[in-house]
Amino acid sequence: MSKKHIITILVITIIGCTKKETSQEIYDREVKLLFNFDEYNDEILISSEPFQLDLSCLEVIKKDSLNFSKSNISEILKDLEEPLITKWSDSYFKNGKVLEKEKIRTIFNGNLDDGWTYFHKEYGNSYLELSAPIFFNKYSYCIVFGAGHCGSLCGGGELILYKKNNDKWEIVKRYSNYVN
């Protein structure tokens, strides 16, 4: 066998043995990159149940032809029907801790002010609810809804469009802001 044949066989073997990431592995990697809470001093609490986006949340982006094509909207709507995350785990978050949704419901079942007094004493100032991110344009863009809860009359939420730049997710635009 010639040297050329041996090299060809080695190259084919190496390429063939290289493990390709599954779509779930790619998704998980991007979620971890998106939700990197390193810049926060305190640990971030996240509700274990992803916020469920509905079609009304997305009406605003359907009108944004500057940032979304019809193809993007179709891709987003398809992903909305079958989210890849149905429950958050600590492994998705750097400097974040998941708090069971049932525990949150129990704390705030009854008097809301008493619930917040207990929550602030036991867990800290606030917690977040995050939707499962929807990535599109080959993982170069992402939308996610986030809601922060910090008291009876304290909190807010928004739908956010991110763009990936040099392996970092950066906010492009904020939609549907609300504040308590």
Short mmCIF file of C-alpha atoms in Angstrom, two decimals:
data_model
loop_
_atom_site.label_atom_id
_atom_site.label_comp_id
_atom_site.label_asym_id
_atom_site.label_seq_id
_atom_site.Cartn_x
_atom_site.Cartn_y
_atom_site.Cartn_z
CA MET A 1 0.00 0.00 0.00
CA SER A 2 1.34 3.41 -0.92
CA LYS A 3 1.95 6.22 1.51
CA LYS A 4 -0.86 8.21 -0.16
CA HIS A 5 -3.37 5.41 0.49
CA ILE A 6 -2.34 5.07 4.14
CA ILE A 7 -2.73 8.82 4.72
CA THR A 8 -6.12 8.78 3.00
CA ILE A 9 -7.30 5.90 5.21
CA LEU A 10 -6.04 7.67 8.34
CA VAL A 11 -7.82 10.91 7.41
CA ILE A 12 -11.08 9.07 6.70
CA THR A 13 -10.78 7.15 9.98
CA ILE A 14 -10.15 10.31 11.98
CA ILE A 15 -13.04 12.17 10.34
CA GLY A 16 -15.34 9.18 10.73
CA CYS A 17 -14.49 8.76 14.41
CA THR A 18 -15.00 12.41 15.31
CA LYS A 19 -18.10 12.66 17.50
CA LYS A 20 -20.65 15.13 16.24
CA GLU A 21 -22.78 16.97 18.75
CA THR A 22 -26.46 16.08 18.76
CA SER A 23 -29.00 18.85 18.35
CA GLN A 24 -29.85 18.52 22.07
CA GLU A 25 -26.15 18.89 23.03
CA ILE A 26 -25.85 22.02 20.87
CA TYR A 27 -29.03 23.43 22.40
CA ASP A 28 -27.84 22.71 25.96
CA ARG A 29 -24.44 24.29 25.29
CA GLU A 30 -26.06 27.47 23.93
CA VAL A 31 -28.52 27.68 26.84
CA LYS A 32 -25.61 27.49 29.31
CA LEU A 33 -23.78 30.21 27.40
CA LEU A 34 -26.91 32.39 27.31
CA PHE A 35 -27.68 32.05 31.02
CA ASN A 36 -24.22 32.72 32.40
CA PHE A 37 -24.90 34.74 35.57
CA ASP A 38 -21.22 35.27 36.46
CA GLU A 39 -21.56 39.04 36.69
CA TYR A 40 -23.99 38.79 39.61
CA ASN A 41 -22.59 38.71 43.14
CA ASP A 42 -25.54 36.81 44.59
CA GLU A 43 -26.77 33.46 43.42
CA ILE A 44 -29.76 33.78 41.08
CA LEU A 45 -32.86 31.71 41.91
CA ILE A 46 -34.79 30.29 38.96
CA SER A 47 -38.19 28.63 39.01
CA SER A 48 -37.90 24.99 37.91
CA GLU A 49 -40.84 25.29 35.53
CA PRO A 50 -40.03 27.22 32.34
CA PHE A 51 -42.33 30.13 31.63
CA GLN A 52 -44.75 29.06 28.91
CA LEU A 53 -44.68 31.48 26.00
CA ASP A 54 -47.93 31.75 24.15
CA LEU A 55 -48.84 33.20 20.79
CA SER A 56 -49.90 36.55 22.30
CA CYS A 57 -46.31 37.06 23.55
CA LEU A 58 -45.06 36.65 20.01
CA GLU A 59 -47.46 39.04 18.28
CA VAL A 60 -44.97 41.87 18.76
CA ILE A 61 -42.15 40.04 16.98
CA LYS A 62 -44.41 39.12 14.07
CA LYS A 63 -44.62 42.85 13.39
CA ASP A 64 -40.83 43.35 13.60
CA SER A 65 -39.82 42.73 9.99
CA LEU A 66 -36.46 44.39 10.64
CA ASN A 67 -35.31 41.55 12.94
CA PHE A 68 -37.53 38.62 11.85
CA SER A 69 -38.24 37.10 8.46
CA LYS A 70 -41.34 35.01 7.78
CA SER A 71 -39.04 31.98 7.86
CA ASN A 72 -37.78 33.01 11.33
CA ILE A 73 -41.35 33.34 12.59
CA SER A 74 -42.23 29.89 11.25
CA GLU A 75 -39.15 28.40 12.93
CA ILE A 76 -40.01 30.10 16.23
CA LEU A 77 -43.64 28.95 16.13
CA LYS A 78 -42.53 25.37 15.44
CA ASP A 79 -40.12 25.44 18.42
CA LEU A 80 -42.81 27.01 20.61
CA GLU A 81 -44.99 23.93 20.11
CA GLU A 82 -42.26 21.53 21.26
CA PRO A 83 -39.88 23.21 23.73
CA LEU A 84 -36.62 21.34 24.30
CA ILE A 85 -36.67 22.16 28.01
CA THR A 86 -39.63 21.17 30.15
CA LYS A 87 -37.89 21.57 33.51
CA TRP A 88 -34.86 23.63 34.48
CA SER A 89 -31.93 22.07 36.32
CA ASP A 90 -28.95 23.69 38.05
CA SER A 91 -26.64 22.44 35.29
CA TYR A 92 -27.98 25.09 32.88
CA PHE A 93 -26.95 28.04 35.04
CA LYS A 94 -23.64 29.44 36.16
CA ASN A 95 -24.22 31.12 39.53
CA GLY A 96 -27.88 30.08 39.43
CA LYS A 97 -29.94 27.70 41.55
CA VAL A 98 -33.24 26.14 40.57
CA LEU A 99 -36.09 26.33 43.06
CA GLU A 100 -38.95 23.86 42.60
CA LYS A 101 -42.09 25.53 41.24
CA GLU A 102 -44.22 23.59 43.74
CA LYS A 103 -42.16 25.09 46.61
CA ILE A 104 -42.80 28.58 45.17
CA ARG A 105 -46.54 27.86 44.91
CA THR A 106 -46.59 26.65 48.52
CA ILE A 107 -44.76 29.75 49.81
CA PHE A 108 -47.18 32.13 48.09
CA ASN A 109 -50.36 30.13 48.71
CA GLY A 110 -52.39 32.37 50.99
CA ASN A 111 -51.28 35.84 52.03
CA LEU A 112 -48.88 37.21 49.42
CA ASP A 113 -47.15 39.61 51.83
CA ASP A 114 -46.53 36.81 54.35
CA GLY A 115 -45.19 34.67 51.50
CA TRP A 116 -42.72 37.36 50.48
CA THR A 117 -41.61 37.91 54.08
CA TYR A 118 -40.86 34.18 54.34
CA PHE A 119 -39.24 34.06 50.89
CA HIS A 120 -36.95 37.04 51.60
CA LYS A 121 -35.86 35.48 54.91
CA GLU A 122 -35.27 31.95 53.55
CA TYR A 123 -34.18 32.47 49.94
CA GLY A 124 -33.20 36.05 49.21
CA ASN A 125 -34.54 39.03 47.33
CA SER A 126 -36.08 37.53 44.20
CA TYR A 127 -36.48 34.71 41.73
CA LEU A 128 -36.75 34.45 37.95
CA GLU A 129 -39.04 32.61 35.61
CA LEU A 130 -37.44 31.93 32.24
CA SER A 131 -38.92 30.47 29.09
CA ALA A 132 -37.10 27.78 27.20
CA PRO A 133 -34.95 29.76 24.74
CA ILE A 134 -35.88 29.55 21.08
CA PHE A 135 -32.83 29.69 18.83
CA PHE A 136 -33.01 30.43 15.11
CA ASN A 137 -30.82 31.32 12.12
CA LYS A 138 -28.44 28.47 12.96
CA TYR A 139 -28.03 29.53 16.59
CA SER A 140 -27.11 33.09 15.74
CA TYR A 141 -30.29 34.56 17.30
CA CYS A 142 -32.43 33.65 20.28
CA ILE A 143 -35.60 34.84 21.97
CA VAL A 144 -36.43 34.22 25.61
CA PHE A 145 -39.00 35.56 28.04
CA GLY A 146 -37.84 36.42 31.53
CA ALA A 147 -39.89 37.55 34.51
CA GLY A 148 -38.40 38.68 37.81
CA HIS A 149 -40.41 38.49 41.04
CA CYS A 150 -39.27 40.41 44.11
CA GLY A 151 -42.33 41.34 46.17
CA SER A 152 -46.09 41.85 46.25
CA LEU A 153 -45.79 44.94 44.07
CA CYS A 154 -42.30 44.33 42.75
CA GLY A 155 -41.35 42.57 39.55
CA GLY A 156 -41.39 42.73 35.81
CA GLY A 157 -40.85 40.79 32.66
CA GLU A 158 -39.94 41.05 29.02
CA LEU A 159 -39.40 39.15 25.82
CA ILE A 160 -35.78 39.60 24.72
CA LEU A 161 -34.08 39.10 21.36
CA TYR A 162 -30.41 38.10 21.59
CA LYS A 163 -27.72 37.88 18.93
CA LYS A 164 -24.60 35.77 19.26
CA ASN A 165 -21.40 37.80 18.81
CA ASN A 166 -17.96 36.22 19.33
CA ASP A 167 -19.41 33.37 21.43
CA LYS A 168 -21.36 35.78 23.66
CA TRP A 169 -25.09 36.41 23.63
CA GLU A 170 -25.91 40.13 23.47
CA ILE A 171 -29.29 41.80 23.79
CA VAL A 172 -30.53 43.25 20.50
CA LYS A 173 -34.02 44.32 21.50
CA ARG A 174 -36.51 44.10 24.37
CA TYR A 175 -40.23 43.57 23.76
CA SER A 176 -43.40 43.39 25.85
CA ASN A 177 -41.95 45.00 28.95
CA TYR A 178 -44.12 45.07 32.04
CA VAL A 179 -43.44 46.25 35.58
CA ASN A 180 -45.44 45.68 38.79
#
